[in-house]
Coordinates of C-alpha atoms in Angstrom, one line a residue:
Chain A
M1 CA 177.4 -105.2 -49.8
A2 CA 175.1 -108.0 -48.5
T3 CA 173.8 -107.9 -45.0
F4 CA 173.5 -110.8 -42.6
H5 CA 171.0 -110.8 -39.7
H6 CA 171.9 -113.1 -36.9
Y7 CA 172.3 -113.7 -33.2
P8 CA 175.7 -114.9 -32.0
F9 CA 174.2 -117.9 -30.0
C10 CA 171.5 -118.9 -32.5
P11 CA 172.9 -122.2 -33.7
Q12 CA 171.2 -121.8 -37.1
S13 CA 172.9 -118.4 -37.5
R14 CA 176.3 -119.9 -36.6
F15 CA 176.0 -122.5 -39.3
I16 CA 175.7 -119.8 -42.0
R17 CA 178.5 -117.8 -40.4
L18 CA 180.7 -120.8 -40.9
V19 CA 179.5 -121.2 -44.5
L20 CA 180.2 -117.5 -45.2
G21 CA 183.6 -117.9 -43.6
E22 CA 184.4 -121.0 -45.7
M23 CA 183.3 -119.1 -48.9
G24 CA 185.3 -116.0 -48.0
I25 CA 182.1 -113.8 -48.0
A26 CA 182.1 -111.0 -45.4
P27 CA 178.7 -109.3 -45.4
A28 CA 177.7 -106.5 -43.1
T29 CA 176.2 -108.0 -39.9
V30 CA 173.1 -107.0 -37.9
E31 CA 172.6 -108.6 -34.5
E32 CA 169.0 -109.4 -33.8
K33 CA 167.3 -110.7 -30.7
P34 CA 165.4 -113.7 -31.9
W35 CA 163.1 -113.9 -28.9
E36 CA 161.7 -110.4 -29.6
R37 CA 160.2 -111.2 -33.0
S38 CA 160.5 -107.5 -33.9
Q39 CA 158.3 -106.0 -36.6
S40 CA 161.5 -105.1 -38.7
L41 CA 162.5 -108.8 -38.5
L42 CA 159.1 -110.1 -39.5
M43 CA 159.1 -107.7 -42.5
I44 CA 162.1 -109.5 -44.0
N45 CA 161.1 -113.0 -42.7
P46 CA 157.4 -113.6 -41.9
A47 CA 158.4 -116.8 -40.2
G48 CA 160.3 -114.7 -37.7
H49 CA 163.4 -116.9 -37.4
L50 CA 167.1 -116.3 -37.9
P51 CA 169.4 -116.1 -39.8
I52 CA 168.5 -113.9 -42.8
F53 CA 170.9 -113.1 -45.6
V54 CA 169.9 -109.9 -47.6
E55 CA 171.5 -109.2 -50.9
E56 CA 172.6 -105.6 -51.7
Q57 CA 169.8 -105.4 -54.3
G58 CA 167.3 -106.2 -51.6
L59 CA 166.5 -110.0 -52.0
A60 CA 166.0 -111.4 -48.5
V61 CA 167.0 -115.1 -48.1
P62 CA 165.5 -116.4 -44.8
G63 CA 166.4 -119.5 -42.8
A64 CA 169.7 -121.5 -42.6
A65 CA 168.7 -124.3 -45.0
V66 CA 167.4 -121.9 -47.7
I67 CA 170.5 -119.7 -47.4
A68 CA 172.8 -122.7 -47.7
E69 CA 171.1 -123.7 -51.0
Y70 CA 171.1 -120.2 -52.2
L71 CA 174.8 -119.6 -51.5
D72 CA 175.6 -122.9 -53.2
E73 CA 173.7 -121.8 -56.3
T74 CA 175.0 -118.2 -56.4
R75 CA 178.5 -118.4 -54.9
G76 CA 179.2 -122.1 -55.0
L77 CA 182.8 -122.8 -54.1
G78 CA 184.6 -122.8 -50.8
L79 CA 187.9 -121.0 -50.5
D80 CA 189.8 -124.2 -51.4
G81 CA 187.8 -124.5 -54.7
R82 CA 185.5 -127.3 -53.6
R83 CA 181.8 -127.1 -53.3
L84 CA 180.4 -127.4 -49.7
L85 CA 177.4 -129.2 -51.3
P86 CA 179.1 -131.6 -53.7
D87 CA 178.2 -132.2 -57.3
H88 CA 177.0 -135.7 -57.5
P89 CA 173.2 -136.3 -56.7
A90 CA 173.9 -139.2 -54.3
D91 CA 176.5 -137.1 -52.4
R92 CA 174.1 -134.2 -52.3
V93 CA 171.5 -136.5 -50.7
E94 CA 173.9 -137.5 -48.0
V95 CA 174.9 -133.9 -47.2
R96 CA 171.3 -132.7 -47.2
R97 CA 170.2 -135.6 -45.1
L98 CA 172.8 -134.7 -42.4
M99 CA 172.3 -131.0 -42.8
E100 CA 168.6 -131.6 -42.0
W101 CA 169.6 -134.0 -39.2
F102 CA 171.4 -131.1 -37.4
L103 CA 169.3 -128.1 -38.5
V104 CA 166.0 -129.8 -37.6
K105 CA 166.4 -132.9 -35.5
F106 CA 169.4 -131.9 -33.3
F107 CA 167.9 -128.5 -33.0
E108 CA 164.6 -129.8 -31.8
E109 CA 166.1 -132.5 -29.5
V110 CA 169.1 -130.6 -28.1
S111 CA 170.2 -127.1 -29.1
A112 CA 166.9 -125.4 -29.1
Y113 CA 166.2 -126.6 -25.5
L114 CA 169.6 -125.7 -24.1
V115 CA 170.0 -122.3 -25.9
T116 CA 166.5 -121.2 -25.1
E117 CA 166.6 -122.3 -21.5
K118 CA 170.1 -121.2 -20.6
I119 CA 170.6 -118.1 -22.8
Y120 CA 167.5 -116.7 -24.4
K121 CA 165.5 -116.8 -21.2
R122 CA 168.0 -114.6 -19.4
F123 CA 167.1 -111.8 -21.7
M124 CA 163.4 -112.4 -22.4
K125 CA 160.8 -110.4 -20.6
A126 CA 158.8 -112.4 -18.1
E127 CA 155.6 -111.9 -20.1
L128 CA 157.3 -113.4 -23.2
G129 CA 158.4 -116.5 -21.3
G130 CA 161.6 -115.2 -19.7
G131 CA 162.8 -116.3 -16.3
P132 CA 164.6 -119.2 -14.7
P133 CA 165.3 -122.2 -17.0
D134 CA 163.0 -125.2 -17.1
M135 CA 165.2 -128.0 -15.7
A136 CA 163.2 -130.7 -17.4
A137 CA 164.0 -129.2 -20.8
I138 CA 167.7 -128.9 -19.9
R139 CA 167.8 -132.5 -18.8
A140 CA 166.2 -133.5 -22.1
G141 CA 168.8 -131.6 -24.1
R142 CA 171.7 -133.0 -22.1
S143 CA 170.3 -136.6 -22.4
N144 CA 169.6 -136.4 -26.1
V145 CA 173.0 -134.9 -27.1
R146 CA 174.7 -138.2 -26.1
Y147 CA 173.0 -140.1 -28.9
H148 CA 173.9 -137.5 -31.5
L149 CA 177.5 -137.5 -30.3
Q150 CA 177.6 -141.3 -30.8
Y151 CA 176.1 -140.9 -34.3
I152 CA 178.9 -138.5 -35.2
G153 CA 181.4 -140.9 -33.9
F154 CA 179.8 -143.7 -35.9
L155 CA 180.0 -141.7 -39.1
I156 CA 183.5 -140.5 -38.6
G157 CA 184.6 -144.1 -37.9
K158 CA 183.8 -144.7 -41.5
R159 CA 184.6 -141.5 -43.3
N160 CA 187.0 -138.6 -43.2
W161 CA 184.3 -136.0 -42.7
L162 CA 180.6 -136.4 -41.7
A163 CA 179.1 -136.9 -45.2
G164 CA 182.1 -138.3 -47.0
P165 CA 185.8 -137.6 -48.0
D166 CA 185.5 -133.8 -47.9
L167 CA 184.3 -131.1 -45.6
T168 CA 180.7 -130.2 -46.5
Y169 CA 177.7 -128.3 -45.1
A170 CA 177.0 -131.4 -43.0
D171 CA 180.1 -130.7 -40.9
L172 CA 179.4 -127.0 -40.6
A173 CA 175.8 -127.6 -39.5
A174 CA 176.8 -130.2 -36.9
A175 CA 179.7 -128.1 -35.5
A176 CA 177.7 -124.9 -35.4
H177 CA 174.9 -126.5 -33.3
L178 CA 177.4 -128.3 -31.1
S179 CA 179.4 -125.1 -30.6
C180 CA 176.4 -123.5 -28.8
V181 CA 176.0 -126.5 -26.6
D182 CA 179.7 -126.6 -26.0
Y183 CA 179.7 -123.0 -24.8
L184 CA 177.3 -124.1 -22.1
G185 CA 179.5 -127.1 -21.1
D186 CA 176.9 -129.6 -22.1
V187 CA 178.7 -131.8 -24.6
P188 CA 180.1 -134.9 -22.9
W189 CA 183.1 -135.1 -25.2
E190 CA 184.8 -137.8 -23.0
E191 CA 182.0 -140.2 -24.2
D192 CA 183.3 -140.3 -27.8
E193 CA 186.9 -139.6 -28.7
T194 CA 186.2 -140.0 -32.4
A195 CA 183.5 -137.3 -32.4
K196 CA 185.8 -135.1 -30.3
A197 CA 188.7 -135.5 -32.7
W198 CA 186.3 -134.5 -35.6
Y199 CA 185.1 -131.5 -33.7
A200 CA 188.7 -130.4 -33.0
R201 CA 189.4 -130.5 -36.7
V202 CA 186.4 -128.3 -37.5
K203 CA 187.1 -126.0 -34.6
S204 CA 190.6 -125.3 -35.8
R205 CA 189.4 -123.9 -39.2
P206 CA 189.8 -120.2 -39.7
S207 CA 186.0 -119.9 -40.3
F208 CA 185.5 -121.0 -36.7
R209 CA 187.6 -118.3 -35.0
A210 CA 184.9 -115.6 -34.7
L211 CA 182.5 -118.1 -33.0
L212 CA 185.1 -118.8 -30.3
T213 CA 185.3 -115.1 -29.3
D214 CA 181.5 -114.7 -28.9
R215 CA 180.4 -114.2 -25.3
V216 CA 177.0 -114.2 -23.6
P217 CA 176.9 -111.1 -21.3
G218 CA 177.3 -112.2 -17.8
M219 CA 177.9 -115.9 -18.6
A220 CA 181.4 -117.2 -19.2
P221 CA 181.9 -120.2 -21.6
A222 CA 182.9 -123.7 -20.5
A223 CA 186.7 -123.7 -19.6
H224 CA 187.7 -125.5 -22.8
Y225 CA 185.4 -123.6 -25.2
E226 CA 188.2 -121.7 -26.9
D227 CA 190.8 -124.4 -26.6
L228 CA 191.7 -125.9 -29.9
D229 CA 193.3 -128.9 -28.2
F230 CA 190.7 -129.6 -25.6
Chain B
M1 CA 161.7 -149.6 -60.5
A2 CA 162.1 -147.1 -57.6
T3 CA 160.3 -147.8 -54.3
F4 CA 158.5 -145.2 -52.2
H5 CA 158.0 -145.8 -48.5
H6 CA 155.2 -143.8 -47.1
Y7 CA 152.1 -143.7 -44.9
P8 CA 148.9 -142.4 -46.5
F9 CA 148.1 -139.9 -43.7
C10 CA 151.7 -138.7 -43.1
P11 CA 151.6 -135.2 -44.5
Q12 CA 155.2 -135.2 -45.5
S13 CA 154.6 -138.4 -47.5
R14 CA 151.6 -136.9 -49.2
F15 CA 153.7 -134.0 -50.4
I16 CA 156.1 -136.3 -52.3
R17 CA 153.1 -138.4 -53.6
L18 CA 151.9 -135.1 -55.2
V19 CA 155.4 -134.4 -56.6
L20 CA 155.7 -137.9 -58.0
G21 CA 152.2 -137.5 -59.6
E22 CA 153.0 -134.1 -61.1
M23 CA 156.2 -135.6 -62.6
G24 CA 154.5 -138.7 -63.9
I25 CA 156.7 -141.0 -61.8
A26 CA 154.9 -144.1 -60.5
P27 CA 157.3 -146.0 -58.1
A28 CA 156.4 -149.2 -56.3
T29 CA 154.9 -148.2 -52.9
V30 CA 155.4 -149.7 -49.4
E31 CA 153.1 -148.6 -46.7
E32 CA 154.9 -148.0 -43.4
K33 CA 153.6 -147.3 -39.9
P34 CA 155.7 -144.3 -38.9
W35 CA 154.8 -144.7 -35.2
E36 CA 156.5 -148.1 -35.1
R37 CA 160.0 -146.9 -36.0
S38 CA 160.7 -150.4 -37.2
Q39 CA 164.3 -151.7 -37.6
S40 CA 163.8 -152.1 -41.4
L41 CA 162.8 -148.4 -41.6
L42 CA 165.7 -147.3 -39.4
M43 CA 168.1 -149.2 -41.7
I44 CA 167.1 -147.0 -44.7
N45 CA 166.6 -143.8 -42.7
P46 CA 168.4 -143.6 -39.4
A47 CA 166.3 -140.5 -38.5
G48 CA 163.3 -142.9 -38.6
H49 CA 160.9 -140.5 -40.5
L50 CA 158.9 -140.9 -43.7
P51 CA 158.8 -140.6 -46.6
I52 CA 161.8 -142.4 -48.2
F53 CA 162.4 -142.8 -51.9
V54 CA 164.7 -145.7 -52.9
E55 CA 166.2 -145.9 -56.4
E56 CA 166.2 -149.2 -58.1
Q57 CA 170.0 -149.2 -57.8
G58 CA 169.6 -148.9 -54.0
L59 CA 170.2 -145.2 -53.2
A60 CA 167.9 -144.3 -50.4
V61 CA 166.7 -140.7 -50.3
P62 CA 165.1 -139.9 -46.9
G63 CA 162.8 -137.0 -45.9
A64 CA 160.4 -134.9 -47.9
A65 CA 162.7 -131.9 -48.4
V66 CA 165.7 -134.0 -49.4
I67 CA 163.6 -136.0 -51.8
A68 CA 162.1 -132.9 -53.4
E69 CA 165.6 -131.5 -54.1
Y70 CA 166.8 -134.9 -55.4
L71 CA 163.8 -135.3 -57.8
D72 CA 164.3 -131.8 -59.1
E73 CA 168.0 -132.5 -59.8
T74 CA 167.5 -136.0 -61.3
R75 CA 164.0 -135.8 -62.9
G76 CA 163.4 -132.0 -63.0
L77 CA 160.4 -131.3 -65.1
G78 CA 156.7 -131.6 -64.3
L79 CA 154.3 -133.2 -66.8
D80 CA 153.6 -129.8 -68.4
G81 CA 157.4 -129.2 -69.0
R82 CA 157.9 -126.7 -66.2
R83 CA 160.1 -127.2 -63.2
L84 CA 158.3 -127.4 -59.8
L85 CA 161.4 -125.7 -58.4
P86 CA 161.9 -122.8 -60.8
D87 CA 165.2 -121.9 -62.4
H88 CA 165.9 -118.4 -61.1
P89 CA 167.7 -118.1 -57.8
A90 CA 165.3 -115.6 -56.3
D91 CA 162.3 -117.7 -57.3
R92 CA 164.0 -120.8 -55.8
V93 CA 164.4 -118.8 -52.5
E94 CA 160.7 -118.1 -52.4
V95 CA 159.7 -121.7 -53.2
R96 CA 162.1 -123.1 -50.6
R97 CA 161.0 -120.5 -48.0
L98 CA 157.4 -121.6 -48.4
M99 CA 158.2 -125.3 -48.7
E100 CA 160.0 -125.1 -45.4
W101 CA 157.1 -123.0 -44.0
F102 CA 154.8 -126.0 -44.5
L103 CA 157.1 -128.9 -44.1
V104 CA 158.6 -127.6 -40.8
K105 CA 156.5 -124.7 -39.4
F106 CA 153.0 -125.8 -40.4
F107 CA 153.9 -129.4 -39.5
E108 CA 155.1 -128.4 -36.0
E109 CA 152.2 -126.0 -35.3
V110 CA 149.3 -127.8 -37.0
S111 CA 149.5 -131.1 -38.9
A112 CA 151.8 -133.0 -36.6
Y113 CA 149.5 -132.3 -33.6
L114 CA 146.3 -133.2 -35.4
V115 CA 147.5 -136.3 -37.3
T116 CA 149.4 -137.7 -34.3
E117 CA 146.5 -137.2 -31.8
K118 CA 143.6 -138.1 -34.1
I119 CA 145.1 -140.8 -36.3
Y120 CA 148.5 -142.2 -35.2
K121 CA 147.4 -142.6 -31.5
R122 CA 144.5 -144.8 -32.6
F123 CA 147.0 -147.4 -33.8
M124 CA 149.9 -146.9 -31.4
K125 CA 150.4 -149.4 -28.6
A126 CA 149.7 -147.8 -25.2
E127 CA 153.4 -148.3 -24.1
L128 CA 154.5 -146.2 -27.1
G129 CA 152.1 -143.3 -26.4
G130 CA 148.9 -144.6 -27.9
G131 CA 145.5 -144.0 -26.4
P132 CA 143.0 -141.2 -26.3
P133 CA 143.9 -137.9 -28.0
D134 CA 145.4 -135.0 -26.0
M135 CA 142.7 -132.4 -26.3
A136 CA 145.2 -129.5 -25.6
A137 CA 147.3 -130.6 -28.6
I138 CA 144.2 -130.8 -30.8
R139 CA 143.1 -127.3 -29.7
A140 CA 146.5 -125.9 -30.4
G141 CA 146.5 -127.4 -33.9
R142 CA 143.0 -126.1 -34.6
S143 CA 143.8 -122.7 -33.4
N144 CA 147.1 -122.4 -35.3
V145 CA 145.7 -123.5 -38.6
R146 CA 143.7 -120.3 -38.8
Y147 CA 146.7 -118.1 -39.1
H148 CA 148.3 -120.3 -41.8
L149 CA 145.0 -120.2 -43.8
Q150 CA 145.1 -116.4 -43.6
Y151 CA 148.7 -116.4 -44.8
I152 CA 147.8 -118.5 -47.8
G153 CA 144.9 -116.1 -48.5
F154 CA 147.3 -113.2 -48.2
L155 CA 149.8 -114.7 -50.7
I156 CA 147.1 -115.8 -53.2
G157 CA 145.7 -112.3 -53.0
K158 CA 148.9 -111.2 -54.7
R159 CA 149.8 -114.1 -56.9
N160 CA 148.4 -116.9 -59.1
W161 CA 150.0 -119.7 -57.0
L162 CA 151.6 -119.6 -53.6
A163 CA 155.2 -118.8 -54.7
G164 CA 154.5 -116.9 -57.9
P165 CA 152.8 -117.2 -61.3
D166 CA 153.2 -121.0 -61.6
L167 CA 152.4 -124.1 -59.5
T168 CA 155.5 -125.1 -57.5
Y169 CA 156.6 -127.3 -54.7
A170 CA 155.3 -124.7 -52.3
D171 CA 151.7 -125.3 -53.4
L172 CA 152.1 -129.1 -53.2
A173 CA 153.7 -128.9 -49.7
A174 CA 150.9 -126.7 -48.4
A175 CA 148.1 -128.6 -50.0
A176 CA 149.5 -132.0 -48.8
H177 CA 149.6 -130.9 -45.2
L178 CA 146.2 -129.2 -45.4
S179 CA 144.7 -132.3 -47.0
C180 CA 145.4 -134.4 -43.8
V181 CA 143.9 -131.7 -41.7
D182 CA 141.0 -131.4 -44.1
Y183 CA 140.3 -135.2 -43.8
L184 CA 139.8 -134.6 -40.1
G185 CA 137.5 -131.7 -40.7
D186 CA 139.7 -129.2 -39.0
V187 CA 140.3 -126.6 -41.7
P188 CA 137.9 -123.6 -41.2
W189 CA 137.6 -122.9 -45.0
E190 CA 134.8 -120.5 -44.4
E191 CA 137.3 -118.1 -42.8
D192 CA 139.2 -117.5 -46.0
E193 CA 137.5 -117.8 -49.4
T194 CA 140.8 -116.9 -51.3
A195 CA 142.7 -119.7 -49.6
K196 CA 139.7 -122.1 -50.2
A197 CA 139.6 -121.2 -54.0
W198 CA 143.4 -121.9 -54.2
Y199 CA 143.0 -125.3 -52.4
A200 CA 140.1 -126.2 -54.8
R201 CA 142.5 -125.6 -57.7
V202 CA 145.2 -127.8 -56.3
K203 CA 142.7 -130.5 -55.2
S204 CA 141.3 -130.8 -58.7
R205 CA 144.7 -131.7 -60.2
P206 CA 145.0 -135.4 -61.3
S207 CA 148.0 -135.8 -58.9
F208 CA 145.6 -135.3 -56.0
R209 CA 143.1 -138.0 -56.9
A210 CA 144.9 -140.8 -55.0
L211 CA 145.0 -138.8 -51.8
L212 CA 141.2 -138.3 -52.0
T213 CA 140.5 -142.0 -52.0
D214 CA 142.7 -142.8 -48.9
R215 CA 140.7 -143.8 -45.8
V216 CA 141.7 -144.2 -42.1
P217 CA 140.3 -147.6 -41.0
G218 CA 137.2 -146.9 -38.8
M219 CA 137.3 -143.2 -39.4
A220 CA 135.3 -141.5 -42.2
P221 CA 136.7 -138.3 -43.7
A222 CA 134.9 -134.9 -43.3
A223 CA 131.8 -134.8 -45.6
H224 CA 133.4 -132.4 -48.1
Y225 CA 136.8 -134.2 -48.2
E226 CA 136.4 -135.7 -51.7
D227 CA 134.2 -132.9 -53.1
L228 CA 136.2 -130.9 -55.7
D229 CA 133.6 -128.1 -55.4
F230 CA 133.3 -127.9 -51.6

């Protein structure tokens, strides 16, 4: 059986949990604390980041984007028989463009700020940067998320799903990152009804259920976090 | 004919220039100023970053990693008949892991700091952040590059090229980013002879020649920049 190393509130890990769910793959899971950069984690991924997918034969596949490409090449089809990274080169460009948008740009501008400041820092030792959140970083994340929400609304105004007619990695990457921010109550859904309706559709998929039951110890989610009709 | 939008000292653009050179593809080129985020650039890549590869039929492929995947899928083979992203899934994981290492991690920790502070800021208007370099950012880049150089030396101590027996995207991504830092004289080559010998091999490839003739107006390169036997 394969093993999946992740942290429940790491948005990159959540993306691959959704992918695995959509593909019907249920690996063993190991919860890691990404802020500790433990030796055992660095042994399987020298870059030190999550998630990591390890095949039963030992091959370690590190990082959300690399895992997504690998699973497409080795497992391929979602449960409904469609590829989450579609076949045509131009469609693949659009899915990868948006996947990178959320895994890199949204992460740098929104989710890394909010998750680090509000969640990771609660558990980090003071000498590793733990302590009270940096309010300037939180304000930056909260401000930046509005533009991304608008962009989702703009795309969904033209298409059924983010990258085209079908659900793809782009939707899963975007929803995974947004779900962490949503737990913290920092997505201004009222500002874009189109984006909100798209998120409700992704959120109601069976692959999303496990994410909705995750809890940060000592920190309740936003009131609507689990609500499929928020 | 395809068109390639780039900036000569954008390390992500340089990576794709090397890939195009290795594949024997010579598109028309358009030089952009990445710090201007012009409307025309945002029209073809809403994320606003370089490089962008535009097919003659109009398909715009934005971002170094997305272009690399696209060129592999549509052009495939390097001039010597080998794929720069090899066939076997495990080999592809290693190439993509290292490609991401340099395009994301090295960029964030080294090349973005140094290129922005030392080159882009010379040409940026003051209201957009131009002006004298931030010495703390330069120190951070100069300090971080040492660890990456060691990591290259470590890998090349075990393998012929960065990701395995053959030249791949990993070598081109690493060398492209290092080449910008090398122009600025900020690679401490004397600290790792193994990494230096690897770089000399990449630097002597015909695909590298155009990079060695680039000049920043008013700013000469480090003395050894063009020297193949530095």
